[in-house]
Amino acid sequence: MDMNDRYGGAPGERRPHPRSGPRRGSLPGGPLRLVAAAGAAALTLTAGLVTPLNPAPQQAEAADDGKKVLTVAVAQSVDSLSPFLAVRLLSTSIHRLTYEYLTNYDPEDNHVVPGLATEWKSSPDKLTWTYTIRSDSTWSDGKQATAEDAAWTFNTMMTDEGAATANGSFVANFEKVTAPSPTELVIKLKKPQATMTALDVPIVPKHVWEKVDDYAKFNNDKDFPLVGNGPFVLTDYKADSYVRLKPNKSFWRGAPKFDELVFRYYKDQDAAVSALRKGEVSFVAGSPSLTPAQAASLEKDENIRVNDAPGRRFYALATNPGAKAKNGEKMGDGHPSLLDQRVRNALFMAVDRKTVIDKVFQGHAVEGAGYIPPRFPQYFWEPSAGQELAYDPKKAAALLDEAGYTVDGDGKRVGKDGKPITYRVLCHATDPNDKAIGKYLQEWWGDLGIGVTLNCLDNVTDPWLAGEYDLAFDGWSVNPDPDFVLSIHTCAALPATPKDTGATDNFICDKKYDELYGRQLAEYDPDRRADLVRQMESRLYDLGYMNVMAYPNAVEAYRTDHIESITTMPAKAGNIYGQDGYWSWWSAVPADSGDTGDGSSSTGVVVGIVAGAVVLAGLGAFVALRRRATADDRE
């Protein structure tokens, strides 16, 4: 799945925090402003002369053998090259390039299209699903990819706890998986499951992976090239440095056009932007997005295109709910006051989201509330007027007083132990948004008499997994099917014991939420399921454990003298990096190739949006309602 990414990301894709499970967020950029124009067409990008890249961090130049190398600067490192363990956005994106999933999402509008499976059907009771596996997919070592590989992948996840680390929620309801023939996969369910055409799980080669002893520890990062059947073959990797991939010449949809694809890690985002400007890299994704200042500066370069479009991420403050494991053992050291819903709601009512949008994201985001970004309108939710936790510092102070957390003679809000309250906020050292908003929190919550200590780390995984935080900046990339990002807040996602690693985002366990989750998973009617998902978002909002502040735009940039055209997803006002598929890097055309890329995908190649990009068709009215600031400030 393109999972999560806690700043990092997969089926949800989150940003690099705890496991960084695919988890991590995105930031917006420069003076570009989105225009709410439904149905406007994306603009085709053209370019001048290409300067093929050397993957080394030096001035780009043609390699001795004339290879065309596409180097992507990323602000996140790989957490694991094992599809069973990876959760960061970079890692899950790489797995989409190297392994096929049963189905994929069309880059035009996100509808489900064939992947390793060419077709699928269900029994009348929806409990048995049969997939036809394509006969023209081969592993990069020459062996045929078959239904047995898929069956083995799912069965391993069903029977091995380590193999279920990243994507176990997809198979929790599977009763039996078989491969009656090389081209037939049969999955029997315990009860109906609405995600059967959206199983975002990389299928791995059985003949390679059955030799692994411990799936919980095997990172798949020793022997190269890795055997896969996606559009690229992973040929080399250095931790916290780079990942190299080459085209899979036998890929059934056709080989990519660049001779090599390199993801290069930059801890400092300004350094990555500088490398793009110098031509040392072709593309910058940001951390997870470019800052407004960076995007604005890049727009001045005639050979650089800034792509600014509605993102698939949310940006939130996660509150430690009293971390505990499934066995009931408490974990970490979260502040006890945060167990009170009134306190959590008061903190969010003291966050000025308009300032976050206008001053930090500088208009390259919309105010947050629900868990699913407006890019997915069928699941998007907003609170009612009476339910909304609107910015109201006075009411926030009154709620804290009501909860018994009053102000002492020194103006300090004190806990039940009589000590002044100071919250530790976990933030990502590589994300400038975290730091900027953190300073606002110190001001806003300081007015309530609450202290704030920012704990900005390069890797927040360890304290997050241990529950050693009070609040934390959080964010996930959401897939077209939202099941994964919903599943990470169920009681089932908690670690078995404090020594184990669960699939949970931040230890939420609520019986009402779990009941709604089970109902939506079993609901095949799209409208009824969407209604249940919105009820889940409403429940999360009320609980206050996960406060969504913003839906940031995807703001990224690339050199038009390196890349002639590249697919955005969705086609109109979509992102390039971190897609629900492999379309961008698979479709990318070198600037001097003379190949427009027409017809190379099911929708043709549609390229990045320029300044004045349009938002998704149908969202024009929504954006108009959501953005009430002046055109100067917001648009």
XYZ file of C-alpha atoms in Angstrom:
635
model
C 0.000 0.000 0.000
C 1.399 3.162 -0.271
C 0.899 3.026 3.007
C 1.665 5.300 5.528
C 4.230 7.448 6.421
C 4.486 9.407 9.398
C 6.595 11.654 7.520
C 7.628 8.913 6.009
C 4.610 6.838 4.345
C 2.441 3.758 2.895
C -1.214 2.631 2.733
C -1.529 5.699 4.269
C 1.882 6.685 4.273
C 2.934 8.523 7.174
C 5.783 10.688 8.142
C 8.937 9.280 9.643
C 8.034 9.007 13.104
C 7.702 5.920 15.085
C 8.324 3.357 12.616
C 7.973 6.157 10.471
C 5.772 4.094 9.414
C 5.235 5.131 6.249
C 4.344 8.196 7.879
C 5.228 11.712 7.097
C 3.793 14.828 5.826
C 4.088 17.436 3.141
C 4.679 21.174 2.887
C 3.619 23.730 0.353
C 5.549 26.191 -1.674
C 6.031 29.517 -3.321
C 3.867 32.230 -4.688
C 1.927 29.711 -6.707
C -1.750 29.900 -5.973
C -4.327 27.243 -6.686
C -7.300 28.334 -8.741
C -10.578 26.606 -7.996
C -11.502 25.798 -11.565
C -13.358 22.554 -12.120
C -12.450 20.648 -15.219
C -9.492 22.782 -16.235
C -6.876 20.873 -18.194
C -3.365 20.177 -17.017
C -0.613 21.864 -18.963
C 1.973 19.902 -20.865
C 5.508 20.755 -19.934
C 8.225 21.097 -22.513
C 11.885 21.543 -21.921
C 15.146 22.593 -23.424
C 18.357 20.651 -23.658
C 18.917 17.885 -21.144
C 21.852 17.513 -18.818
C 21.822 13.849 -17.805
C 22.635 13.381 -14.168
C 25.413 11.630 -12.426
C 23.934 10.159 -9.241
C 26.886 11.476 -7.233
C 26.284 14.840 -5.517
C 28.239 16.932 -8.013
C 27.488 19.007 -11.091
C 25.326 16.906 -13.379
C 26.940 15.838 -16.596
C 26.610 13.081 -19.124
C 27.982 9.794 -17.885
C 30.816 8.283 -19.887
C 28.426 5.778 -21.405
C 25.785 8.433 -22.123
C 23.320 7.099 -19.562
C 20.360 9.283 -18.682
C 20.059 9.268 -14.893
C 17.077 10.723 -13.047
C 18.106 11.733 -9.508
C 15.420 12.554 -6.977
C 16.369 14.454 -3.822
C 14.381 13.207 -0.830
C 14.270 14.358 2.783
C 13.574 10.943 4.202
C 15.704 7.849 4.564
C 14.624 4.257 4.022
C 13.338 2.461 7.113
C 13.435 -0.986 5.468
C 13.662 -2.498 1.998
C 11.465 -5.359 3.176
C 7.865 -4.970 1.949
C 6.796 -6.750 5.140
C 8.319 -4.073 7.384
C 8.480 -0.761 5.516
C 6.104 2.011 6.426
C 7.842 5.238 5.407
C 6.650 6.990 2.297
C 10.008 6.690 0.543
C 10.240 2.979 1.267
C 6.707 2.142 0.211
C 7.120 4.263 -2.926
C 10.220 2.254 -3.823
C 8.296 -0.972 -3.283
C 5.650 0.223 -5.721
C 8.439 0.589 -8.271
C 9.963 -2.837 -7.651
C 7.018 -5.160 -6.890
C 3.605 -5.470 -8.488
C 0.414 -5.313 -6.410
C -2.709 -7.235 -7.427
C -4.347 -3.979 -8.531
C -3.245 -0.425 -9.191
C -4.886 2.996 -9.375
C -5.318 4.822 -12.661
C -3.294 8.056 -12.682
C -6.125 9.931 -14.359
C -8.679 9.698 -11.545
C -7.594 6.991 -9.057
C -10.048 4.301 -10.191
C -8.875 0.705 -9.760
C -7.049 -0.856 -12.720
C -5.273 -4.195 -13.259
C -1.859 -4.820 -11.763
C -0.529 -8.334 -11.319
C -4.176 -9.403 -11.565
C -5.901 -8.786 -14.884
C -9.413 -9.313 -13.554
C -11.270 -10.345 -10.402
C -14.704 -11.484 -9.317
C -16.461 -12.373 -6.094
C -18.932 -15.049 -5.089
C -22.551 -13.927 -4.509
C -21.953 -13.798 -0.740
C -18.777 -11.735 -1.239
C -16.770 -14.213 0.834
C -14.707 -15.745 -1.977
C -12.651 -13.639 -4.377
C -10.958 -15.052 -7.463
C -8.193 -13.146 -9.251
C -6.772 -13.948 -12.676
C -3.007 -13.473 -12.513
C -1.361 -12.209 -15.662
C 0.874 -14.613 -17.542
C 3.195 -11.903 -18.936
C 4.829 -10.833 -15.655
C 8.282 -12.218 -14.904
C 10.615 -11.734 -11.976
C 13.824 -9.899 -12.779
C 15.758 -13.175 -12.418
C 13.765 -14.600 -15.319
C 11.288 -16.789 -13.415
C 7.563 -16.469 -14.054
C 5.472 -14.532 -11.526
C 2.468 -16.676 -10.613
C -0.550 -16.926 -8.354
C 1.565 -19.067 -6.050
C 3.766 -16.043 -5.310
C 0.700 -14.026 -4.323
C -0.749 -16.863 -2.236
C 2.570 -17.357 -0.469
C 2.860 -13.613 0.251
C -0.572 -13.437 1.846
C -0.247 -16.739 3.724
C 3.087 -15.642 5.176
C 1.504 -12.424 6.423
C -1.368 -14.447 7.902
C 0.870 -16.851 9.808
C 3.978 -14.851 10.711
C 3.663 -11.868 13.020
C 6.846 -10.303 11.680
C 5.619 -10.504 8.097
C 2.395 -8.777 9.148
C 4.199 -5.754 10.604
C 3.447 -3.244 7.846
C 0.348 -4.540 6.069
C -1.209 -7.074 8.418
C -4.544 -5.243 8.541
C -5.243 -6.306 4.959
C -5.144 -10.028 5.749
C -6.598 -10.092 9.267
C -9.963 -11.126 7.817
C -8.563 -13.724 5.395
C -9.572 -17.307 6.151
C -7.702 -19.136 3.381
C -5.617 -18.208 0.340
C -4.838 -20.720 -2.422
C -3.431 -20.840 -5.947
C -5.284 -23.602 -7.860
C -3.232 -22.755 -10.956
C -0.399 -20.388 -11.950
C -2.965 -17.833 -13.127
C -5.685 -18.253 -10.489
C -5.616 -16.844 -6.957
C -8.491 -17.550 -4.565
C -9.009 -15.679 -1.300
C -11.697 -16.819 1.142
C -12.802 -14.343 3.783
C -14.207 -14.770 7.276
C -16.651 -11.947 6.579
C -17.141 -9.417 3.745
C -14.238 -7.019 3.168
C -14.629 -3.895 1.066
C -10.916 -3.536 0.301
C -10.575 -6.580 -1.948
C -9.856 -4.437 -5.021
C -7.505 -2.219 -3.000
C -5.103 -4.670 -1.365
C -2.078 -2.381 -1.302
C 0.382 -5.179 -0.594
C 3.581 -5.809 -2.617
C 3.639 -9.368 -3.966
C 7.084 -10.912 -3.473
C 8.779 -13.871 -5.211
C 8.249 -17.026 -3.148
C 11.448 -18.680 -4.383
C 13.485 -15.823 -2.892
C 11.615 -14.952 0.271
C 10.843 -18.470 1.526
C 14.541 -18.712 2.437
C 14.238 -15.908 5.012
C 14.515 -17.042 8.645
C 13.088 -14.073 10.542
C 10.768 -11.667 8.707
C 10.749 -9.282 11.670
C 14.489 -8.658 11.303
C 15.222 -9.211 7.605
C 15.621 -5.811 5.901
C 16.309 -7.082 2.369
C 19.336 -4.790 2.042
C 22.345 -7.070 1.562
C 22.172 -8.822 -1.806
C 21.642 -6.808 -4.985
C 19.998 -6.589 -7.400
C 16.748 -7.368 -5.590
C 14.417 -9.712 -7.426
C 11.189 -7.967 -8.354
C 8.646 -7.656 -11.167
C 7.837 -3.940 -11.130
C 8.980 -1.304 -13.650
C 12.347 -0.927 -11.884
C 14.984 -3.249 -10.383
C 16.702 -2.093 -7.200
C 20.437 -2.446 -7.849
C 22.196 -0.681 -4.980
C 21.522 0.922 -1.622
C 23.426 2.769 1.072
C 21.619 3.572 4.311
C 20.894 7.287 4.816
C 22.491 8.029 1.466
C 20.924 6.657 -1.733
C 18.861 4.017 -3.510
C 19.649 3.125 -7.124
C 17.259 1.470 -9.558
C 17.446 0.471 -13.208
C 14.640 -0.172 -15.683
C 13.113 -3.640 -15.720
C 13.415 -4.354 -19.429
C 10.871 -7.163 -19.181
C 8.186 -5.176 -17.347
C 4.856 -6.092 -18.918
C 3.687 -2.488 -19.272
C 6.951 -1.411 -20.906
C 10.322 -0.317 -19.544
C 10.921 3.189 -18.085
C 12.731 5.637 -20.352
C 15.524 6.832 -18.043
C 18.544 4.535 -17.802
C 18.728 4.853 -14.027
C 16.642 6.248 -11.189
C 18.386 7.411 -7.997
C 16.791 8.570 -4.748
C 19.345 10.611 -2.844
C 18.827 11.543 0.796
C 19.414 15.137 1.909
C 19.125 15.852 5.598
C 19.086 19.578 4.858
C 16.283 20.681 2.552
C 18.006 23.902 1.559
C 20.943 21.798 0.363
C 18.570 19.715 -1.766
C 17.062 22.857 -3.291
C 20.549 24.163 -4.016
C 21.423 20.858 -5.697
C 18.364 21.189 -7.935
C 19.305 24.729 -8.871
C 22.837 23.600 -9.772
C 21.576 20.650 -11.818
C 23.016 18.058 -9.443
C 19.569 16.500 -9.058
C 16.535 16.547 -11.318
C 13.716 16.609 -8.776
C 13.155 17.774 -5.185
C 10.296 16.382 -3.150
C 10.854 18.366 0.035
C 10.382 17.410 3.658
C 7.815 16.415 2.723
C 7.143 19.519 0.601
C 9.065 22.614 -0.346
C 8.635 25.648 1.850
C 6.931 28.708 0.327
C 10.252 30.557 0.261
C 12.032 27.689 -1.482
C 9.307 27.314 -4.089
C 9.244 31.044 -4.731
C 12.973 31.148 -5.295
C 12.885 28.192 -7.676
C 10.117 29.693 -9.790
C 12.560 32.341 -10.938
C 14.680 29.762 -12.758
C 13.566 29.247 -16.356
C 14.749 25.633 -16.275
C 12.813 24.666 -13.141
C 9.113 23.884 -12.840
C 7.349 24.071 -9.465
C 4.391 21.713 -9.142
C 1.860 22.905 -6.562
C -1.308 20.842 -6.172
C -3.759 19.630 -3.523
C -1.994 16.924 -1.541
C -3.058 13.523 -0.253
C -1.730 14.171 3.234
C -3.001 15.638 6.451
C -0.921 17.473 9.028
C -1.859 16.901 12.637
C -1.015 17.045 16.325
C -1.220 13.598 17.880
C -1.844 13.434 21.612
C -0.530 10.596 23.767
C -3.740 8.844 24.859
C -2.083 6.984 27.699
C -0.027 4.565 25.623
C -0.542 0.908 26.430
C -0.191 -2.529 24.870
C -2.921 -5.080 24.105
C -2.109 -6.906 27.329
C -3.068 -3.778 29.261
C 0.452 -2.801 30.307
C 1.038 0.932 30.264
C 3.830 2.366 28.152
C 5.780 5.575 28.134
C 5.335 8.685 30.206
C 2.623 10.796 28.631
C 1.283 13.627 30.758
C -1.746 12.413 32.773
C -3.739 15.592 32.064
C -4.049 14.510 28.421
C -6.265 11.598 29.454
C -9.039 14.181 29.923
C -10.922 14.883 26.693
C -11.668 18.415 27.866
C -7.951 19.130 28.055
C -7.286 17.717 24.610
C -10.151 19.718 23.099
C -9.024 22.870 24.902
C -5.536 22.558 23.442
C -6.924 22.326 19.934
C -9.269 25.276 20.532
C -6.138 27.258 21.372
C -4.582 26.512 17.955
C -5.260 29.190 15.349
C -5.479 27.092 12.205
C -5.955 30.159 10.003
C -2.563 31.425 11.163
C -1.070 27.989 10.469
C -2.391 28.143 6.898
C -1.611 31.803 6.221
C 1.692 32.271 8.028
C 3.340 28.842 7.945
C 1.976 27.266 4.771
C 1.394 30.732 3.256
C -1.805 29.647 1.587
C -0.493 26.351 0.229
C -2.898 24.295 2.328
C -6.470 24.355 3.571
C -7.607 24.187 7.181
C -7.913 20.701 8.577
C -10.579 18.924 10.587
C -11.362 15.409 9.380
C -8.899 12.611 8.835
C -9.325 12.315 5.043
C -8.103 15.217 2.829
C -10.582 16.926 0.459
C -8.692 15.350 -2.438
C -10.894 12.317 -1.717
C -14.316 14.018 -1.690
C -16.338 10.837 -1.121
C -14.724 10.407 2.301
C -14.071 14.031 3.208
C -15.742 15.203 6.428
C -16.184 18.515 8.227
C -17.628 19.078 11.711
C -21.004 20.719 12.164
C -21.124 24.247 13.518
C -21.971 23.006 17.006
C -19.285 20.338 16.912
C -16.403 22.418 15.583
C -13.498 23.095 17.920
C -13.059 26.608 16.590
C -10.238 28.885 17.701
C -11.408 30.312 21.020
C -8.683 30.844 23.646
C -11.148 32.058 26.298
C -13.330 28.974 25.951
C -10.186 26.812 25.966
C -9.122 28.368 29.276
C -12.587 27.793 30.722
C -12.459 24.117 29.685
C -9.121 23.689 31.423
C -10.509 25.314 34.550
C -13.529 23.007 34.400
C -11.205 20.007 34.140
C -9.474 21.124 37.334
C -6.294 22.509 35.779
C -6.260 26.040 37.113
C -3.740 28.897 37.027
C -1.595 29.579 40.075
C -0.372 32.925 41.386
C 2.489 32.928 38.908
C 0.175 32.511 35.925
C 1.171 28.854 35.483
C -1.423 26.200 34.757
C -0.803 23.398 37.258
C -1.496 19.681 37.213
C -3.245 17.586 39.835
C 0.156 17.158 41.478
C 0.473 20.906 41.922
C 3.357 21.202 39.456
C 3.267 23.566 36.428
C 2.227 21.796 33.235
C 4.830 21.655 30.468
C 4.096 19.511 27.436
C 6.845 17.861 25.409
C 6.038 18.079 21.723
C 7.861 15.606 19.497
C 8.828 17.115 16.139
C 10.893 16.256 13.087
C 14.181 18.116 12.882
C 14.048 17.930 9.077
C 10.587 19.520 8.832
C 10.611 23.338 9.036
C 6.809 23.345 9.459
C 7.058 21.440 12.730
C 9.466 23.996 14.129
C 7.475 27.009 12.913
C 4.171 25.735 14.289
C 5.931 24.632 17.469
C 6.871 28.258 18.154
C 3.241 29.275 17.719
C 2.196 26.554 20.163
C 4.615 27.980 22.715
C 2.862 31.337 22.302
C -0.761 30.116 22.158
C -0.529 27.557 24.931
C 1.722 29.869 26.900
C -1.240 32.289 27.056
C -3.126 29.470 28.785
C -0.319 29.107 31.320
C 1.030 25.922 29.737
C 4.689 25.438 28.880
C 5.835 23.794 25.644
C 9.159 22.060 25.058
C 9.927 21.153 21.437
C 11.800 17.883 21.118
C 12.984 18.011 17.495
C 14.818 14.861 16.436
C 16.222 13.458 13.209
C 14.467 10.199 13.992
C 11.412 10.303 16.248
C 10.723 6.593 15.956
C 12.128 5.399 19.275
C 10.346 7.798 21.640
C 7.137 7.528 19.608
C 7.028 3.729 19.711
C 7.841 3.812 23.422
C 5.050 6.305 24.144
C 7.591 8.764 25.524
C 5.957 11.976 24.372
C 3.026 14.193 25.295
C 2.134 15.422 21.817
C 3.723 14.883 18.415
C 3.460 16.300 14.924
C 1.951 13.613 12.753
C 0.812 13.125 9.176
C -0.070 10.394 6.728
C -0.520 10.086 2.994
C -3.990 8.712 2.380
C -4.683 6.136 -0.325
C -7.759 6.234 -2.585
C -9.148 3.553 -0.273
C -8.714 4.916 3.283
C -8.885 1.594 5.147
C -5.241 1.499 6.133
C -5.070 4.929 7.774
C -8.292 4.095 9.576
C -6.971 0.743 10.792
C -3.991 2.239 12.604
C -6.305 3.682 15.256
C -8.008 0.412 16.171
C -7.355 -1.534 19.350
C -6.104 -4.411 17.179
C -3.212 -2.218 16.006
C -1.723 -1.886 19.496
C 1.514 -3.785 20.215
C 0.954 -7.141 21.898
C 3.257 -6.161 24.776
C 5.396 -3.088 25.512
C 8.345 -4.946 24.008
C 6.595 -5.442 20.672
C 5.966 -3.085 17.755
C 2.352 -2.685 16.742
C 0.748 -1.106 13.697
C -0.762 1.675 15.801
C -0.169 5.300 14.991
C -0.426 6.725 18.493
C -2.015 4.094 20.735
C -5.676 5.068 20.276
C -8.101 2.343 21.403
C -11.801 3.210 21.425
C -14.603 0.620 21.302
C -17.052 2.850 19.439
C -14.444 3.659 16.800
C -13.596 -0.058 16.473
C -17.263 -0.921 15.948
C -17.534 1.647 13.158
C -14.290 0.386 11.617
C -15.619 -3.162 11.455
C -18.846 -1.999 9.841
C -17.146 0.065 7.133
C -14.753 -2.752 6.290
C -17.676 -5.120 5.663
C -19.793 -2.592 3.739
C -19.714 -2.938 -0.057
C -22.223 -0.204 -0.835
C -20.003 2.835 -1.621
C -22.350 5.457 -0.202
C -23.088 3.582 3.011
C -19.419 2.819 3.503
C -18.471 6.475 2.946
C -21.027 7.491 5.570
C -19.480 5.081 8.083
C -16.005 6.439 7.322
C -17.238 9.974 7.984
C -18.701 8.801 11.296
C -15.261 7.427 12.182
C -13.662 10.764 11.359
C -16.238 12.506 13.523
C -15.411 10.166 16.404
C -11.675 10.816 16.069
C -12.333 14.542 16.010
C -14.440 14.450 19.170
C -11.951 12.302 21.054
C -9.251 14.881 20.418
C -6.381 12.409 20.304
C -5.689 13.284 16.666
C -6.158 16.961 15.810
C -5.806 17.651 12.079
C -4.586 21.210 11.542
C -4.119 21.316 7.785
C -4.213 19.550 4.445
C -0.957 20.730 2.852
C -0.472 21.022 -0.877
C 2.120 18.858 -2.573
C 4.814 21.367 -3.520
C 7.749 19.942 -5.458
C 10.059 21.004 -8.258
C 12.027 19.538 -11.149
C 14.325 20.612 -13.933
C 12.665 20.900 -17.330
C 16.069 20.584 -19.003
C 16.302 17.095 -17.491
C 12.684 15.922 -17.626
C 10.552 16.639 -20.672
C 7.318 15.215 -19.325
C 6.096 13.310 -16.297
C 2.720 12.046 -15.078
C 0.923 13.705 -12.195
C -1.668 11.823 -10.143
C -4.462 12.649 -10.495
C -3.984 14.103 -13.930
C -5.539 17.432 -13.006
C -3.636 19.133 -10.210
C -1.889 16.044 -8.924
C 1.387 15.192 -7.228
C 4.506 13.562 -8.683
C 6.349 12.198 -5.666
C 4.666 9.626 -3.411
C 1.922 8.556 -5.806
C -0.474 5.631 -5.369
C 1.409 3.797 -8.082
C 4.583 3.998 -10.142
C 3.304 6.332 -12.838
C 5.569 9.359 -12.380
C 8.999 7.716 -12.546
C 7.869 5.018 -14.975
C 6.490 7.648 -17.397
C 9.248 10.264 -17.062
C 10.766 11.210 -20.418
C 14.322 12.603 -20.692
C 14.327 16.104 -22.146
C 16.458 15.232 -25.172
C 14.800 11.933 -26.023
C 12.357 13.212 -28.600
C 9.743 10.962 -27.003
C 6.586 12.737 -25.829
C 5.465 9.695 -23.926
C 2.071 9.627 -25.664
C 0.227 6.369 -25.232
C 2.755 4.885 -22.858
C 0.195 4.509 -20.089
C -3.487 3.813 -19.925
C -4.208 7.529 -19.867
C -1.244 8.932 -21.740
C 1.297 11.156 -20.031
C -0.139 14.191 -18.330
C 2.428 16.457 -16.798
C 2.919 18.755 -13.849
C 0.831 21.785 -13.144
C 2.321 25.251 -13.482
C 1.616 28.427 -11.532
C -2.115 28.926 -11.337
C -2.696 25.182 -11.298
C -6.228 23.909 -10.948
C -7.650 21.846 -8.169
C -9.497 18.607 -8.705
C -12.656 18.919 -10.735
C -15.630 19.173 -8.453
C -13.705 20.719 -5.547
C -14.042 24.290 -6.762
C -17.078 25.026 -4.608
C -15.442 23.407 -1.606
C -12.282 25.472 -1.925
C -14.303 28.635 -2.346
C -16.128 27.934 0.888
C -13.035 26.867 2.819
C -10.802 29.784 1.935
C -12.237 33.024 3.213
C -8.993 34.981 3.392
C -8.074 37.583 0.827
C -6.686 36.568 -2.529
C -3.417 38.156 -1.521
C -3.146 36.069 1.614
C -4.408 32.741 0.376
C -4.818 32.425 -3.355
